Amino acid sequence: MTRTAFGALVGLTAMILVAQVLVIQGQTATGRILGTVRDSTGAVLPGATVSATSLETRAVRTVVTDVAGTYQILSIAAGDYAVEATLSGFQTATRSPVTVTVGAAAVANFDLS
């Protein structure tokens, strides 16, 4: 192998290693929580507030259900959460622990009464 070819090979290898490190650093350790909030008859409940509280850090993320009664909490750190659904006129419901894993969706559905 000539010196020029060896130098090119070393340079190419270094570039590949740097690119792999950048890709690994760009990956985030998040997932999402999603679900549907319904009443005791099975009707969807738009406008319900859904909060996810990290059992480790106590950080809270809150969203509101859409017209179909569904919600999504996106880009939430992996870990265990207590997820709570509330709506005026209904009893609050809680699911715990809801485990979020990297790149996956954890489902927490609620039936409020």
mmCIF file with all atom_site columns, C-alpha atoms in Angstrom:
data_model
loop_
_atom_site.group_PDB
_atom_site.id
_atom_site.type_symbol
_atom_site.label_atom_id
_atom_site.label_alt_id
_atom_site.label_comp_id
_atom_site.label_asym_id
_atom_site.label_entity_id
_atom_site.label_seq_id
_atom_site.pdbx_PDB_ins_code
_atom_site.Cartn_x
_atom_site.Cartn_y
_atom_site.Cartn_z
_atom_site.occupancy
_atom_site.B_iso_or_equiv
_atom_site.pdbx_formal_charge
_atom_site.auth_seq_id
_atom_site.auth_comp_id
_atom_site.auth_asym_id
_atom_site.auth_atom_id
_atom_site.pdbx_PDB_model_num
ATOM 1   C CA . MET A 1 1   ? 0.000   0.000  0.000  1.00 0.00 ? 1   MET A CA 1
ATOM 2   C CA . THR A 1 2   ? 1.432   3.372  -0.936 1.00 0.00 ? 2   THR A CA 1
ATOM 3   C CA . ARG A 1 3   ? 1.816   6.201  1.490  1.00 0.00 ? 3   ARG A CA 1
ATOM 4   C CA . THR A 1 4   ? -0.902  8.208  -0.283 1.00 0.00 ? 4   THR A CA 1
ATOM 5   C CA . ALA A 1 5   ? -3.378  5.326  -0.197 1.00 0.00 ? 5   ALA A CA 1
ATOM 6   C CA . PHE A 1 6   ? -2.594  4.651  3.479  1.00 0.00 ? 6   PHE A CA 1
ATOM 7   C CA . GLY A 1 7   ? -3.089  8.328  4.342  1.00 0.00 ? 7   GLY A CA 1
ATOM 8   C CA . ALA A 1 8   ? -6.410  8.371  2.496  1.00 0.00 ? 8   ALA A CA 1
ATOM 9   C CA . LEU A 1 9   ? -7.533  5.220  4.317  1.00 0.00 ? 9   LEU A CA 1
ATOM 10  C CA . VAL A 1 10  ? -6.621  6.685  7.715  1.00 0.00 ? 10  VAL A CA 1
ATOM 11  C CA . GLY A 1 11  ? -8.430  9.929  6.853  1.00 0.00 ? 11  GLY A CA 1
ATOM 12  C CA . LEU A 1 12  ? -11.540 8.081  5.689  1.00 0.00 ? 12  LEU A CA 1
ATOM 13  C CA . THR A 1 13  ? -11.569 5.929  8.837  1.00 0.00 ? 13  THR A CA 1
ATOM 14  C CA . ALA A 1 14  ? -11.293 9.023  11.031 1.00 0.00 ? 14  ALA A CA 1
ATOM 15  C CA . MET A 1 15  ? -14.189 10.697 9.188  1.00 0.00 ? 15  MET A CA 1
ATOM 16  C CA . ILE A 1 16  ? -16.387 7.618  9.648  1.00 0.00 ? 16  ILE A CA 1
ATOM 17  C CA . LEU A 1 17  ? -15.620 7.462  13.375 1.00 0.00 ? 17  LEU A CA 1
ATOM 18  C CA . VAL A 1 18  ? -16.429 11.159 13.833 1.00 0.00 ? 18  VAL A CA 1
ATOM 19  C CA . ALA A 1 19  ? -19.687 10.748 11.895 1.00 0.00 ? 19  ALA A CA 1
ATOM 20  C CA . GLN A 1 20  ? -20.729 7.819  14.104 1.00 0.00 ? 20  GLN A CA 1
ATOM 21  C CA . VAL A 1 21  ? -20.046 9.807  17.273 1.00 0.00 ? 21  VAL A CA 1
ATOM 22  C CA . LEU A 1 22  ? -22.148 12.697 15.961 1.00 0.00 ? 22  LEU A CA 1
ATOM 23  C CA . VAL A 1 23  ? -25.042 10.364 15.125 1.00 0.00 ? 23  VAL A CA 1
ATOM 24  C CA . ILE A 1 24  ? -24.927 8.778  18.584 1.00 0.00 ? 24  ILE A CA 1
ATOM 25  C CA . GLN A 1 25  ? -24.862 12.199 20.266 1.00 0.00 ? 25  GLN A CA 1
ATOM 26  C CA . GLY A 1 26  ? -27.819 13.337 18.147 1.00 0.00 ? 26  GLY A CA 1
ATOM 27  C CA . GLN A 1 27  ? -30.047 10.549 19.406 1.00 0.00 ? 27  GLN A CA 1
ATOM 28  C CA . THR A 1 28  ? -32.357 11.581 22.205 1.00 0.00 ? 28  THR A CA 1
ATOM 29  C CA . ALA A 1 29  ? -33.466 9.422  25.111 1.00 0.00 ? 29  ALA A CA 1
ATOM 30  C CA . THR A 1 30  ? -37.153 10.195 24.710 1.00 0.00 ? 30  THR A CA 1
ATOM 31  C CA . GLY A 1 31  ? -40.400 8.444  23.962 1.00 0.00 ? 31  GLY A CA 1
ATOM 32  C CA . ARG A 1 32  ? -44.046 9.481  24.126 1.00 0.00 ? 32  ARG A CA 1
ATOM 33  C CA . ILE A 1 33  ? -47.203 8.851  26.089 1.00 0.00 ? 33  ILE A CA 1
ATOM 34  C CA . LEU A 1 34  ? -50.525 8.661  24.299 1.00 0.00 ? 34  LEU A CA 1
ATOM 35  C CA . GLY A 1 35  ? -54.062 7.560  24.928 1.00 0.00 ? 35  GLY A CA 1
ATOM 36  C CA . THR A 1 36  ? -57.772 8.318  24.928 1.00 0.00 ? 36  THR A CA 1
ATOM 37  C CA . VAL A 1 37  ? -59.952 9.718  27.699 1.00 0.00 ? 37  VAL A CA 1
ATOM 38  C CA . ARG A 1 38  ? -63.559 8.455  27.800 1.00 0.00 ? 38  ARG A CA 1
ATOM 39  C CA . ASP A 1 39  ? -66.491 8.620  30.177 1.00 0.00 ? 39  ASP A CA 1
ATOM 40  C CA . SER A 1 40  ? -68.131 5.592  31.799 1.00 0.00 ? 40  SER A CA 1
ATOM 41  C CA . THR A 1 41  ? -70.383 5.096  28.743 1.00 0.00 ? 41  THR A CA 1
ATOM 42  C CA . GLY A 1 42  ? -67.412 4.997  26.364 1.00 0.00 ? 42  GLY A CA 1
ATOM 43  C CA . ALA A 1 43  ? -67.986 8.468  24.915 1.00 0.00 ? 43  ALA A CA 1
ATOM 44  C CA . VAL A 1 44  ? -64.783 10.414 24.249 1.00 0.00 ? 44  VAL A CA 1
ATOM 45  C CA . LEU A 1 45  ? -63.988 13.426 26.422 1.00 0.00 ? 45  LEU A CA 1
ATOM 46  C CA . PRO A 1 46  ? -62.462 16.366 24.562 1.00 0.00 ? 46  PRO A CA 1
ATOM 47  C CA . GLY A 1 47  ? -60.905 19.070 26.718 1.00 0.00 ? 47  GLY A CA 1
ATOM 48  C CA . ALA A 1 48  ? -59.673 16.765 29.490 1.00 0.00 ? 48  ALA A CA 1
ATOM 49  C CA . THR A 1 49  ? -56.335 17.710 31.034 1.00 0.00 ? 49  THR A CA 1
ATOM 50  C CA . VAL A 1 50  ? -53.701 14.962 31.085 1.00 0.00 ? 50  VAL A CA 1
ATOM 51  C CA . SER A 1 51  ? -50.537 15.440 33.148 1.00 0.00 ? 51  SER A CA 1
ATOM 52  C CA . ALA A 1 52  ? -47.478 13.192 33.330 1.00 0.00 ? 52  ALA A CA 1
ATOM 53  C CA . THR A 1 53  ? -45.280 13.583 36.413 1.00 0.00 ? 53  THR A CA 1
ATOM 54  C CA . SER A 1 54  ? -41.835 11.987 36.419 1.00 0.00 ? 54  SER A CA 1
ATOM 55  C CA . LEU A 1 55  ? -41.493 9.703  39.429 1.00 0.00 ? 55  LEU A CA 1
ATOM 56  C CA . GLU A 1 56  ? -37.758 10.454 39.448 1.00 0.00 ? 56  GLU A CA 1
ATOM 57  C CA . THR A 1 57  ? -37.500 14.217 38.851 1.00 0.00 ? 57  THR A CA 1
ATOM 58  C CA . ARG A 1 58  ? -41.096 15.324 39.615 1.00 0.00 ? 58  ARG A CA 1
ATOM 59  C CA . ALA A 1 59  ? -41.073 17.265 36.305 1.00 0.00 ? 59  ALA A CA 1
ATOM 60  C CA . VAL A 1 60  ? -44.604 17.676 34.906 1.00 0.00 ? 60  VAL A CA 1
ATOM 61  C CA . ARG A 1 61  ? -45.808 17.764 31.290 1.00 0.00 ? 61  ARG A CA 1
ATOM 62  C CA . THR A 1 62  ? -49.454 18.675 30.635 1.00 0.00 ? 62  THR A CA 1
ATOM 63  C CA . VAL A 1 63  ? -51.620 18.445 27.506 1.00 0.00 ? 63  VAL A CA 1
ATOM 64  C CA . VAL A 1 64  ? -55.341 18.667 26.697 1.00 0.00 ? 64  VAL A CA 1
ATOM 65  C CA . THR A 1 65  ? -57.324 16.023 24.806 1.00 0.00 ? 65  THR A CA 1
ATOM 66  C CA . ASP A 1 66  ? -58.492 16.880 21.290 1.00 0.00 ? 66  ASP A CA 1
ATOM 67  C CA . VAL A 1 67  ? -62.018 16.590 19.849 1.00 0.00 ? 67  VAL A CA 1
ATOM 68  C CA . ALA A 1 68  ? -61.570 12.802 19.592 1.00 0.00 ? 68  ALA A CA 1
ATOM 69  C CA . GLY A 1 69  ? -60.603 12.564 23.278 1.00 0.00 ? 69  GLY A CA 1
ATOM 70  C CA . THR A 1 70  ? -57.036 11.616 22.389 1.00 0.00 ? 70  THR A CA 1
ATOM 71  C CA . TYR A 1 71  ? -53.782 13.071 23.645 1.00 0.00 ? 71  TYR A CA 1
ATOM 72  C CA . GLN A 1 72  ? -50.065 12.768 22.984 1.00 0.00 ? 72  GLN A CA 1
ATOM 73  C CA . ILE A 1 73  ? -47.187 13.850 25.173 1.00 0.00 ? 73  ILE A CA 1
ATOM 74  C CA . LEU A 1 74  ? -44.274 13.912 22.740 1.00 0.00 ? 74  LEU A CA 1
ATOM 75  C CA . SER A 1 75  ? -40.512 13.891 23.331 1.00 0.00 ? 75  SER A CA 1
ATOM 76  C CA . ILE A 1 76  ? -40.781 12.981 26.991 1.00 0.00 ? 76  ILE A CA 1
ATOM 77  C CA . ALA A 1 77  ? -37.697 11.669 28.781 1.00 0.00 ? 77  ALA A CA 1
ATOM 78  C CA . ALA A 1 78  ? -37.523 7.912  29.284 1.00 0.00 ? 78  ALA A CA 1
ATOM 79  C CA . GLY A 1 79  ? -38.536 6.807  32.770 1.00 0.00 ? 79  GLY A CA 1
ATOM 80  C CA . ASP A 1 80  ? -41.536 6.087  34.978 1.00 0.00 ? 80  ASP A CA 1
ATOM 81  C CA . TYR A 1 81  ? -44.450 8.521  35.226 1.00 0.00 ? 81  TYR A CA 1
ATOM 82  C CA . ALA A 1 82  ? -47.688 9.015  37.112 1.00 0.00 ? 82  ALA A CA 1
ATOM 83  C CA . VAL A 1 83  ? -50.227 10.043 34.462 1.00 0.00 ? 83  VAL A CA 1
ATOM 84  C CA . GLU A 1 84  ? -53.402 11.800 35.591 1.00 0.00 ? 84  GLU A CA 1
ATOM 85  C CA . ALA A 1 85  ? -56.566 12.724 33.658 1.00 0.00 ? 85  ALA A CA 1
ATOM 86  C CA . THR A 1 86  ? -58.954 15.396 34.938 1.00 0.00 ? 86  THR A CA 1
ATOM 87  C CA . LEU A 1 87  ? -62.093 17.071 33.648 1.00 0.00 ? 87  LEU A CA 1
ATOM 88  C CA . SER A 1 88  ? -64.609 19.196 35.513 1.00 0.00 ? 88  SER A CA 1
ATOM 89  C CA . GLY A 1 89  ? -67.572 17.089 36.628 1.00 0.00 ? 89  GLY A CA 1
ATOM 90  C CA . PHE A 1 90  ? -65.557 13.839 36.676 1.00 0.00 ? 90  PHE A CA 1
ATOM 91  C CA . GLN A 1 91  ? -63.365 12.129 39.227 1.00 0.00 ? 91  GLN A CA 1
ATOM 92  C CA . THR A 1 92  ? -59.636 12.351 38.541 1.00 0.00 ? 92  THR A CA 1
ATOM 93  C CA . ALA A 1 93  ? -58.026 9.099  37.370 1.00 0.00 ? 93  ALA A CA 1
ATOM 94  C CA . THR A 1 94  ? -54.350 8.152  37.696 1.00 0.00 ? 94  THR A CA 1
ATOM 95  C CA . ARG A 1 95  ? -52.169 5.481  36.070 1.00 0.00 ? 95  ARG A CA 1
ATOM 96  C CA . SER A 1 96  ? -48.820 4.762  37.714 1.00 0.00 ? 96  SER A CA 1
ATOM 97  C CA . PRO A 1 97  ? -46.262 3.768  36.848 1.00 0.00 ? 97  PRO A CA 1
ATOM 98  C CA . VAL A 1 98  ? -46.434 4.392  33.111 1.00 0.00 ? 98  VAL A CA 1
ATOM 99  C CA . THR A 1 99  ? -43.030 3.446  31.734 1.00 0.00 ? 99  THR A CA 1
ATOM 100 C CA . VAL A 1 100 ? -41.630 5.452  28.812 1.00 0.00 ? 100 VAL A CA 1
ATOM 101 C CA . THR A 1 101 ? -38.871 3.775  26.811 1.00 0.00 ? 101 THR A CA 1
ATOM 102 C CA . VAL A 1 102 ? -36.620 5.362  24.199 1.00 0.00 ? 102 VAL A CA 1
ATOM 103 C CA . GLY A 1 103 ? -38.284 5.656  20.795 1.00 0.00 ? 103 GLY A CA 1
ATOM 104 C CA . ALA A 1 104 ? -41.520 3.983  21.890 1.00 0.00 ? 104 ALA A CA 1
ATOM 105 C CA . ALA A 1 105 ? -45.070 4.971  22.767 1.00 0.00 ? 105 ALA A CA 1
ATOM 106 C CA . ALA A 1 106 ? -46.493 4.162  26.200 1.00 0.00 ? 106 ALA A CA 1
ATOM 107 C CA . VAL A 1 107 ? -50.299 3.959  26.199 1.00 0.00 ? 107 VAL A CA 1
ATOM 108 C CA . ALA A 1 108 ? -52.374 5.246  29.110 1.00 0.00 ? 108 ALA A CA 1
ATOM 109 C CA . ASN A 1 109 ? -56.129 5.255  28.457 1.00 0.00 ? 109 ASN A CA 1
ATOM 110 C CA . PHE A 1 110 ? -58.612 6.619  30.976 1.00 0.00 ? 110 PHE A CA 1
ATOM 111 C CA . ASP A 1 111 ? -62.297 6.035  31.772 1.00 0.00 ? 111 ASP A CA 1
ATOM 112 C CA . LEU A 1 112 ? -63.567 8.901  33.931 1.00 0.00 ? 112 LEU A CA 1
ATOM 113 C CA . SER A 1 113 ? -66.718 8.586  36.024 1.00 0.00 ? 113 SER A CA 1
#
